[in-house]
């Protein structure tokens, strides 16, 4: 066994015998081949890389980076509305003004409606101003109250906190009365009836509510809400 191993080592480690001139020629040839391959790789690499001196390519690259940051900001907003708005302001997509933020919330696609509602419902002054501008972007002229409510509540989802809902419905009632003067004697009437409609909708369509309110019961529940007077029956119907 030892003899076989020794013979194997001898066979594999013994250097090939070539004349010196022939060996030098082979080295030169191999060197030239390597240089050619290296040059080809450099050309391929330069073709695949964008030309930094090309202004169109630079603008395109900046646009791609900016779009990615904007999408990242929207994702942050959907997870945490305040953090997302701060990110978008920091990167120049928004201004910390009620008009800028409200238009973003109203017009931008892909935003989580629950996140929009939570942001608008906060009680800080900037949030209240944003809510007012946001509601003002809706056009309620010549719509009955149910149609206007449907349009308003389609643009976001009502938060779960009663105080937030209260602020948002108060802003809605003010806007609706501004768009439709003379329909109600006061914004309080619109506010109370809007809440009654939301509760009615929940009662009629929630399968857990067994005692569905009738028309007469709904009319009775809303007597005297128009500054002490009854609303026309056709409106409540």
PDB file of C-alpha atoms in Angstrom:
ATOM      1  CA  UNK A   1       0.000   0.000   0.000  1.00  0.00           C
ATOM      2  CA  UNK A   2       2.832   2.374   0.881  1.00  0.00           C
ATOM      3  CA  UNK A   3       4.504   1.727  -2.435  1.00  0.00           C
ATOM      4  CA  UNK A   4       1.310   2.524  -4.387  1.00  0.00           C
ATOM      5  CA  UNK A   5       0.930   5.868  -2.579  1.00  0.00           C
ATOM      6  CA  UNK A   6       4.524   6.833  -3.230  1.00  0.00           C
ATOM      7  CA  UNK A   7       4.148   6.058  -6.922  1.00  0.00           C
ATOM      8  CA  UNK A   8       0.938   8.146  -7.118  1.00  0.00           C
ATOM      9  CA  UNK A   9       2.649  11.149  -5.491  1.00  0.00           C
ATOM     10  CA  UNK A  10       5.536  10.858  -7.835  1.00  0.00           C
ATOM     11  CA  UNK A  11       3.266  10.801 -10.864  1.00  0.00           C
ATOM     12  CA  UNK A  12       1.138  13.814  -9.841  1.00  0.00           C
ATOM     13  CA  UNK A  13       3.851  16.082  -8.536  1.00  0.00           C
ATOM     14  CA  UNK A  14       6.443  15.639 -11.209  1.00  0.00           C
ATOM     15  CA  UNK A  15       6.612  18.845 -13.336  1.00  0.00           C
ATOM     16  CA  UNK A  16       6.090  18.505 -17.078  1.00  0.00           C
ATOM     17  CA  UNK A  17       9.187  18.674 -19.143  1.00  0.00           C
ATOM     18  CA  UNK A  18       8.988  21.426 -21.802  1.00  0.00           C
ATOM     19  CA  UNK A  19      11.771  23.193 -23.522  1.00  0.00           C
ATOM     20  CA  UNK A  20      12.354  26.722 -22.035  1.00  0.00           C
ATOM     21  CA  UNK A  21      11.545  28.577 -25.304  1.00  0.00           C
ATOM     22  CA  UNK A  22       8.280  26.709 -25.812  1.00  0.00           C
ATOM     23  CA  UNK A  23       7.254  27.407 -22.211  1.00  0.00           C
ATOM     24  CA  UNK A  24       7.915  31.152 -22.586  1.00  0.00           C
ATOM     25  CA  UNK A  25       5.847  31.258 -25.757  1.00  0.00           C
ATOM     26  CA  UNK A  26       2.931  29.571 -23.994  1.00  0.00           C
ATOM     27  CA  UNK A  27       3.067  32.095 -21.136  1.00  0.00           C
ATOM     28  CA  UNK A  28       2.979  35.011 -23.602  1.00  0.00           C
ATOM     29  CA  UNK A  29       0.053  33.514 -25.458  1.00  0.00           C
ATOM     30  CA  UNK A  30      -1.874  32.944 -22.235  1.00  0.00           C
ATOM     31  CA  UNK A  31      -1.126  36.508 -21.096  1.00  0.00           C
ATOM     32  CA  UNK A  32      -2.518  37.945 -24.331  1.00  0.00           C
ATOM     33  CA  UNK A  33      -5.670  35.871 -23.965  1.00  0.00           C
ATOM     34  CA  UNK A  34      -6.164  37.178 -20.412  1.00  0.00           C
ATOM     35  CA  UNK A  35      -5.707  40.781 -21.547  1.00  0.00           C
ATOM     36  CA  UNK A  36      -8.255  40.285 -24.332  1.00  0.00           C
ATOM     37  CA  UNK A  37     -10.745  38.803 -21.889  1.00  0.00           C
ATOM     38  CA  UNK A  38     -10.170  41.672 -19.467  1.00  0.00           C
ATOM     39  CA  UNK A  39     -10.776  44.237 -22.199  1.00  0.00           C
ATOM     40  CA  UNK A  40     -14.021  42.527 -23.207  1.00  0.00           C
ATOM     41  CA  UNK A  41     -15.212  42.549 -19.580  1.00  0.00           C
ATOM     42  CA  UNK A  42     -14.433  46.265 -19.293  1.00  0.00           C
ATOM     43  CA  UNK A  43     -16.445  47.024 -22.427  1.00  0.00           C
ATOM     44  CA  UNK A  44     -19.397  44.944 -21.249  1.00  0.00           C
ATOM     45  CA  UNK A  45     -19.314  46.597 -17.836  1.00  0.00           C
ATOM     46  CA  UNK A  46     -19.202  50.102 -19.297  1.00  0.00           C
ATOM     47  CA  UNK A  47     -22.137  49.289 -21.607  1.00  0.00           C
ATOM     48  CA  UNK A  48     -24.270  48.037 -18.727  1.00  0.00           C
ATOM     49  CA  UNK A  49     -23.610  51.032 -16.457  1.00  0.00           C
ATOM     50  CA  UNK A  50     -25.564  54.302 -16.978  1.00  0.00           C
ATOM     51  CA  UNK A  51     -23.615  57.217 -18.331  1.00  0.00           C
ATOM     52  CA  UNK A  52     -23.279  59.635 -15.433  1.00  0.00           C
ATOM     53  CA  UNK A  53     -22.589  62.461 -17.858  1.00  0.00           C
ATOM     54  CA  UNK A  54     -26.001  61.988 -19.525  1.00  0.00           C
ATOM     55  CA  UNK A  55     -28.439  64.519 -17.953  1.00  0.00           C
ATOM     56  CA  UNK A  56     -31.497  62.502 -18.967  1.00  0.00           C
ATOM     57  CA  UNK A  57     -30.197  59.417 -17.205  1.00  0.00           C
ATOM     58  CA  UNK A  58     -29.322  61.443 -14.115  1.00  0.00           C
ATOM     59  CA  UNK A  59     -32.821  62.903 -13.988  1.00  0.00           C
ATOM     60  CA  UNK A  60     -34.342  59.449 -14.451  1.00  0.00           C
ATOM     61  CA  UNK A  61     -32.202  58.036 -11.645  1.00  0.00           C
ATOM     62  CA  UNK A  62     -33.219  60.874  -9.293  1.00  0.00           C
ATOM     63  CA  UNK A  63     -36.869  60.367 -10.235  1.00  0.00           C
ATOM     64  CA  UNK A  64     -36.671  56.653  -9.403  1.00  0.00           C
ATOM     65  CA  UNK A  65     -35.100  57.372  -6.008  1.00  0.00           C
ATOM     66  CA  UNK A  66     -37.705  60.054  -5.260  1.00  0.00           C
ATOM     67  CA  UNK A  67     -40.601  57.760  -6.187  1.00  0.00           C
ATOM     68  CA  UNK A  68     -39.233  55.071  -3.897  1.00  0.00           C
ATOM     69  CA  UNK A  69     -39.036  57.518  -1.006  1.00  0.00           C
ATOM     70  CA  UNK A  70     -42.596  58.669  -1.667  1.00  0.00           C
ATOM     71  CA  UNK A  71     -43.885  55.095  -1.626  1.00  0.00           C
ATOM     72  CA  UNK A  72     -41.954  54.468   1.570  1.00  0.00           C
ATOM     73  CA  UNK A  73     -43.607  57.533   3.100  1.00  0.00           C
ATOM     74  CA  UNK A  74     -47.075  56.270   2.177  1.00  0.00           C
ATOM     75  CA  UNK A  75     -46.319  52.896   3.753  1.00  0.00           C
ATOM     76  CA  UNK A  76     -45.137  54.627   6.899  1.00  0.00           C
ATOM     77  CA  UNK A  77     -48.354  56.664   6.951  1.00  0.00           C
ATOM     78  CA  UNK A  78     -50.493  53.540   6.707  1.00  0.00           C
ATOM     79  CA  UNK A  79     -48.661  52.053   9.684  1.00  0.00           C
ATOM     80  CA  UNK A  80     -48.376  55.264  11.733  1.00  0.00           C
ATOM     81  CA  UNK A  81     -50.074  58.389  10.274  1.00  0.00           C
ATOM     82  CA  UNK A  82     -48.079  60.944  12.267  1.00  0.00           C
ATOM     83  CA  UNK A  83     -44.755  59.276  11.532  1.00  0.00           C
ATOM     84  CA  UNK A  84     -45.627  58.982   7.837  1.00  0.00           C
ATOM     85  CA  UNK A  85     -46.531  62.671   7.533  1.00  0.00           C
ATOM     86  CA  UNK A  86     -43.293  63.648   9.298  1.00  0.00           C
ATOM     87  CA  UNK A  87     -41.290  61.486   6.872  1.00  0.00           C
ATOM     88  CA  UNK A  88     -43.012  63.006   3.825  1.00  0.00           C
ATOM     89  CA  UNK A  89     -42.420  66.530   5.122  1.00  0.00           C
ATOM     90  CA  UNK A  90     -38.773  65.756   5.894  1.00  0.00           C
ATOM     91  CA  UNK A  91     -38.194  64.588   2.309  1.00  0.00           C
ATOM     92  CA  UNK A  92     -40.000  67.498   0.698  1.00  0.00           C
ATOM     93  CA  UNK A  93     -43.206  65.780  -0.429  1.00  0.00           C
ATOM     94  CA  UNK A  94     -45.473  67.734   1.929  1.00  0.00           C
ATOM     95  CA  UNK A  95     -45.482  71.049   3.745  1.00  0.00           C
ATOM     96  CA  UNK A  96     -46.583  71.339   7.350  1.00  0.00           C
ATOM     97  CA  UNK A  97     -49.641  73.307   6.303  1.00  0.00           C
ATOM     98  CA  UNK A  98     -53.262  72.233   6.596  1.00  0.00           C
ATOM     99  CA  UNK A  99     -53.863  72.735   2.856  1.00  0.00           C
ATOM    100  CA  UNK A 100     -50.910  70.564   1.818  1.00  0.00           C
ATOM    101  CA  UNK A 101     -51.671  67.708   4.210  1.00  0.00           C
ATOM    102  CA  UNK A 102     -55.437  67.783   3.552  1.00  0.00           C
ATOM    103  CA  UNK A 103     -55.002  67.561  -0.215  1.00  0.00           C
ATOM    104  CA  UNK A 104     -52.625  64.634   0.253  1.00  0.00           C
ATOM    105  CA  UNK A 105     -55.156  62.799   2.430  1.00  0.00           C
ATOM    106  CA  UNK A 106     -58.042  63.562   0.080  1.00  0.00           C
ATOM    107  CA  UNK A 107     -56.436  62.947  -3.325  1.00  0.00           C
ATOM    108  CA  UNK A 108     -53.604  60.466  -2.862  1.00  0.00           C
ATOM    109  CA  UNK A 109     -54.404  56.854  -3.739  1.00  0.00           C
ATOM    110  CA  UNK A 110     -53.253  53.862  -1.713  1.00  0.00           C
ATOM    111  CA  UNK A 111     -53.685  55.424   1.719  1.00  0.00           C
ATOM    112  CA  UNK A 112     -55.298  53.380   4.465  1.00  0.00           C
ATOM    113  CA  UNK A 113     -58.718  54.903   5.260  1.00  0.00           C
ATOM    114  CA  UNK A 114     -58.462  53.989   8.926  1.00  0.00           C
ATOM    115  CA  UNK A 115     -55.134  55.829   9.119  1.00  0.00           C
ATOM    116  CA  UNK A 116     -56.714  58.888   7.465  1.00  0.00           C
ATOM    117  CA  UNK A 117     -59.548  58.871   9.996  1.00  0.00           C
ATOM    118  CA  UNK A 118     -57.185  58.557  12.950  1.00  0.00           C
ATOM    119  CA  UNK A 119     -55.056  61.456  11.718  1.00  0.00           C
ATOM    120  CA  UNK A 120     -58.038  63.734  11.079  1.00  0.00           C
ATOM    121  CA  UNK A 121     -59.610  62.959  14.440  1.00  0.00           C
ATOM    122  CA  UNK A 122     -56.724  64.194  16.590  1.00  0.00           C
ATOM    123  CA  UNK A 123     -57.392  67.288  18.690  1.00  0.00           C
ATOM    124  CA  UNK A 124     -54.116  69.171  18.122  1.00  0.00           C
ATOM    125  CA  UNK A 125     -54.583  72.524  16.379  1.00  0.00           C
ATOM    126  CA  UNK A 126     -52.876  71.454  13.154  1.00  0.00           C
ATOM    127  CA  UNK A 127     -55.056  68.355  12.922  1.00  0.00           C
ATOM    128  CA  UNK A 128     -58.202  70.419  13.487  1.00  0.00           C
ATOM    129  CA  UNK A 129     -57.177  72.818  10.713  1.00  0.00           C
ATOM    130  CA  UNK A 130     -56.418  69.881   8.425  1.00  0.00           C
ATOM    131  CA  UNK A 131     -59.828  68.368   9.161  1.00  0.00           C
ATOM    132  CA  UNK A 132     -61.557  71.637   8.274  1.00  0.00           C
ATOM    133  CA  UNK A 133     -59.709  71.896   4.948  1.00  0.00           C
ATOM    134  CA  UNK A 134     -60.260  68.183   4.249  1.00  0.00           C
ATOM    135  CA  UNK A 135     -64.027  68.517   4.742  1.00  0.00           C
ATOM    136  CA  UNK A 136     -63.968  71.656   2.597  1.00  0.00           C
ATOM    137  CA  UNK A 137     -62.599  69.651  -0.328  1.00  0.00           C
ATOM    138  CA  UNK A 138     -65.931  67.780  -0.479  1.00  0.00           C
ATOM    139  CA  UNK A 139     -68.767  69.305  -2.496  1.00  0.00           C
ATOM    140  CA  UNK A 140     -72.164  68.644  -0.941  1.00  0.00           C
ATOM    141  CA  UNK A 141     -74.280  71.121  -2.903  1.00  0.00           C
ATOM    142  CA  UNK A 142     -77.676  69.779  -4.024  1.00  0.00           C
ATOM    143  CA  UNK A 143     -77.130  66.478  -2.205  1.00  0.00           C
ATOM    144  CA  UNK A 144     -79.512  65.187   0.402  1.00  0.00           C
ATOM    145  CA  UNK A 145     -77.990  64.404   3.777  1.00  0.00           C
ATOM    146  CA  UNK A 146     -77.668  60.660   3.148  1.00  0.00           C
ATOM    147  CA  UNK A 147     -75.853  61.229  -0.159  1.00  0.00           C
ATOM    148  CA  UNK A 148     -73.514  63.747   1.446  1.00  0.00           C
ATOM    149  CA  UNK A 149     -72.775  61.426   4.372  1.00  0.00           C
ATOM    150  CA  UNK A 150     -72.040  58.572   1.998  1.00  0.00           C
ATOM    151  CA  UNK A 151     -69.576  60.703   0.042  1.00  0.00           C
ATOM    152  CA  UNK A 152     -67.914  62.001   3.212  1.00  0.00           C
ATOM    153  CA  UNK A 153     -67.542  58.634   4.920  1.00  0.00           C
ATOM    154  CA  UNK A 154     -66.229  57.024   1.730  1.00  0.00           C
ATOM    155  CA  UNK A 155     -63.080  59.164   1.901  1.00  0.00           C
ATOM    156  CA  UNK A 156     -61.952  57.722   5.259  1.00  0.00           C
ATOM    157  CA  UNK A 157     -63.087  55.391   8.029  1.00  0.00           C
ATOM    158  CA  UNK A 158     -64.562  56.758  11.229  1.00  0.00           C
ATOM    159  CA  UNK A 159     -62.230  56.160  14.188  1.00  0.00           C
ATOM    160  CA  UNK A 160     -63.423  54.289  17.233  1.00  0.00           C
ATOM    161  CA  UNK A 161     -63.091  57.104  19.768  1.00  0.00           C
ATOM    162  CA  UNK A 162     -66.268  59.050  20.461  1.00  0.00           C
ATOM    163  CA  UNK A 163     -64.471  62.392  20.785  1.00  0.00           C
ATOM    164  CA  UNK A 164     -62.845  61.984  17.377  1.00  0.00           C
ATOM    165  CA  UNK A 165     -66.177  61.091  15.787  1.00  0.00           C
ATOM    166  CA  UNK A 166     -67.766  64.108  17.442  1.00  0.00           C
ATOM    167  CA  UNK A 167     -65.194  66.517  15.980  1.00  0.00           C
ATOM    168  CA  UNK A 168     -65.466  65.019  12.517  1.00  0.00           C
ATOM    169  CA  UNK A 169     -69.264  65.036  12.406  1.00  0.00           C
ATOM    170  CA  UNK A 170     -69.354  68.611  13.652  1.00  0.00           C
ATOM    171  CA  UNK A 171     -67.044  69.632  10.801  1.00  0.00           C
ATOM    172  CA  UNK A 172     -69.236  67.712   8.343  1.00  0.00           C
ATOM    173  CA  UNK A 173     -72.432  69.392   9.547  1.00  0.00           C
ATOM    174  CA  UNK A 174     -70.891  72.845   9.193  1.00  0.00           C
ATOM    175  CA  UNK A 175     -69.757  72.111   5.649  1.00  0.00           C
ATOM    176  CA  UNK A 176     -73.099  70.600   4.613  1.00  0.00           C
ATOM    177  CA  UNK A 177     -75.045  73.626   5.867  1.00  0.00           C
ATOM    178  CA  UNK A 178     -72.626  75.948   4.050  1.00  0.00           C
ATOM    179  CA  UNK A 179     -73.261  74.043   0.805  1.00  0.00           C
ATOM    180  CA  UNK A 180     -77.028  73.790   1.349  1.00  0.00           C
ATOM    181  CA  UNK A 181     -78.290  76.916   3.133  1.00  0.00           C
ATOM    182  CA  UNK A 182     -81.885  76.803   4.285  1.00  0.00           C
ATOM    183  CA  UNK A 183     -82.221  73.029   4.556  1.00  0.00           C
ATOM    184  CA  UNK A 184     -81.780  73.092   8.343  1.00  0.00           C
ATOM    185  CA  UNK A 185     -82.283  75.925  10.795  1.00  0.00           C
ATOM    186  CA  UNK A 186     -78.891  75.315  12.395  1.00  0.00           C
ATOM    187  CA  UNK A 187     -75.778  73.178  12.091  1.00  0.00           C
ATOM    188  CA  UNK A 188     -76.819  71.469  15.344  1.00  0.00           C
ATOM    189  CA  UNK A 189     -79.868  70.036  13.579  1.00  0.00           C
ATOM    190  CA  UNK A 190     -77.676  68.657  10.786  1.00  0.00           C
ATOM    191  CA  UNK A 191     -75.229  67.296  13.343  1.00  0.00           C
ATOM    192  CA  UNK A 192     -77.900  65.475  15.378  1.00  0.00           C
ATOM    193  CA  UNK A 193     -79.633  64.055  12.314  1.00  0.00           C
ATOM    194  CA  UNK A 194     -76.303  62.878  10.851  1.00  0.00           C
ATOM    195  CA  UNK A 195     -75.606  60.918  14.011  1.00  0.00           C
ATOM    196  CA  UNK A 196     -79.148  59.499  13.919  1.00  0.00           C
ATOM    197  CA  UNK A 197     -78.613  58.345  10.316  1.00  0.00           C
ATOM    198  CA  UNK A 198     -75.353  56.610  11.197  1.00  0.00           C
ATOM    199  CA  UNK A 199     -77.034  54.831  14.116  1.00  0.00           C
ATOM    200  CA  UNK A 200     -79.971  53.891  11.901  1.00  0.00           C
ATOM    201  CA  UNK A 201     -77.644  52.448   9.290  1.00  0.00           C
ATOM    202  CA  UNK A 202     -75.849  50.400  11.930  1.00  0.00           C
ATOM    203  CA  UNK A 203     -79.114  49.097  13.387  1.00  0.00           C
ATOM    204  CA  UNK A 204     -80.575  48.131   9.998  1.00  0.00           C
ATOM    205  CA  UNK A 205     -77.508  46.349   8.643  1.00  0.00           C
ATOM    206  CA  UNK A 206     -75.885  44.851  11.725  1.00  0.00           C
ATOM    207  CA  UNK A 207     -77.065  41.212  12.022  1.00  0.00           C
ATOM    208  CA  UNK A 208     -76.544  41.330  15.793  1.00  0.00           C
ATOM    209  CA  UNK A 209     -79.301  43.945  16.149  1.00  0.00           C
ATOM    210  CA  UNK A 210     -82.567  42.011  16.251  1.00  0.00           C
ATOM    211  CA  UNK A 211     -84.952  44.901  16.938  1.00  0.00           C
ATOM    212  CA  UNK A 212     -84.846  46.837  13.655  1.00  0.00           C
ATOM    213  CA  UNK A 213     -86.242  50.385  13.936  1.00  0.00           C
ATOM    214  CA  UNK A 214     -89.277  51.217  11.807  1.00  0.00           C
ATOM    215  CA  UNK A 215     -89.860  54.455   9.903  1.00  0.00           C
ATOM    216  CA  UNK A 216     -92.358  55.684  12.472  1.00  0.00           C
ATOM    217  CA  UNK A 217     -89.957  54.951  15.299  1.00  0.00           C
ATOM    218  CA  UNK A 218     -87.163  56.838  13.529  1.00  0.00           C
ATOM    219  CA  UNK A 219     -89.446  59.855  12.972  1.00  0.00           C
ATOM    220  CA  UNK A 220     -90.496  59.765  16.606  1.00  0.00           C
ATOM    221  CA  UNK A 221     -86.882  59.637  17.806  1.00  0.00           C
ATOM    222  CA  UNK A 222     -86.058  62.824  15.889  1.00  0.00           C
ATOM    223  CA  UNK A 223     -88.947  65.033  16.914  1.00  0.00           C
ATOM    224  CA  UNK A 224     -88.101  68.609  17.865  1.00  0.00           C
ATOM    225  CA  UNK A 225     -84.450  68.515  16.754  1.00  0.00           C
ATOM    226  CA  UNK A 226     -84.854  71.432  14.330  1.00  0.00           C
ATOM    227  CA  UNK A 227     -84.549  74.196  16.956  1.00  0.00           C
ATOM    228  CA  UNK A 228     -87.550  72.763  18.787  1.00  0.00           C
ATOM    229  CA  UNK A 229     -89.528  72.061  15.637  1.00  0.00           C
ATOM    230  CA  UNK A 230     -90.058  68.829  13.723  1.00  0.00           C
ATOM    231  CA  UNK A 231     -88.267  68.184  10.467  1.00  0.00           C
ATOM    232  CA  UNK A 232     -90.428  67.555   7.386  1.00  0.00           C
ATOM    233  CA  UNK A 233     -91.507  63.922   7.252  1.00  0.00           C
ATOM    234  CA  UNK A 234     -90.222  63.544   3.670  1.00  0.00           C
ATOM    235  CA  UNK A 235     -86.674  64.388   4.817  1.00  0.00           C
ATOM    236  CA  UNK A 236     -86.749  61.758   7.559  1.00  0.00           C
ATOM    237  CA  UNK A 237     -88.374  59.243   5.237  1.00  0.00           C
TER     238      UNK A 237
END
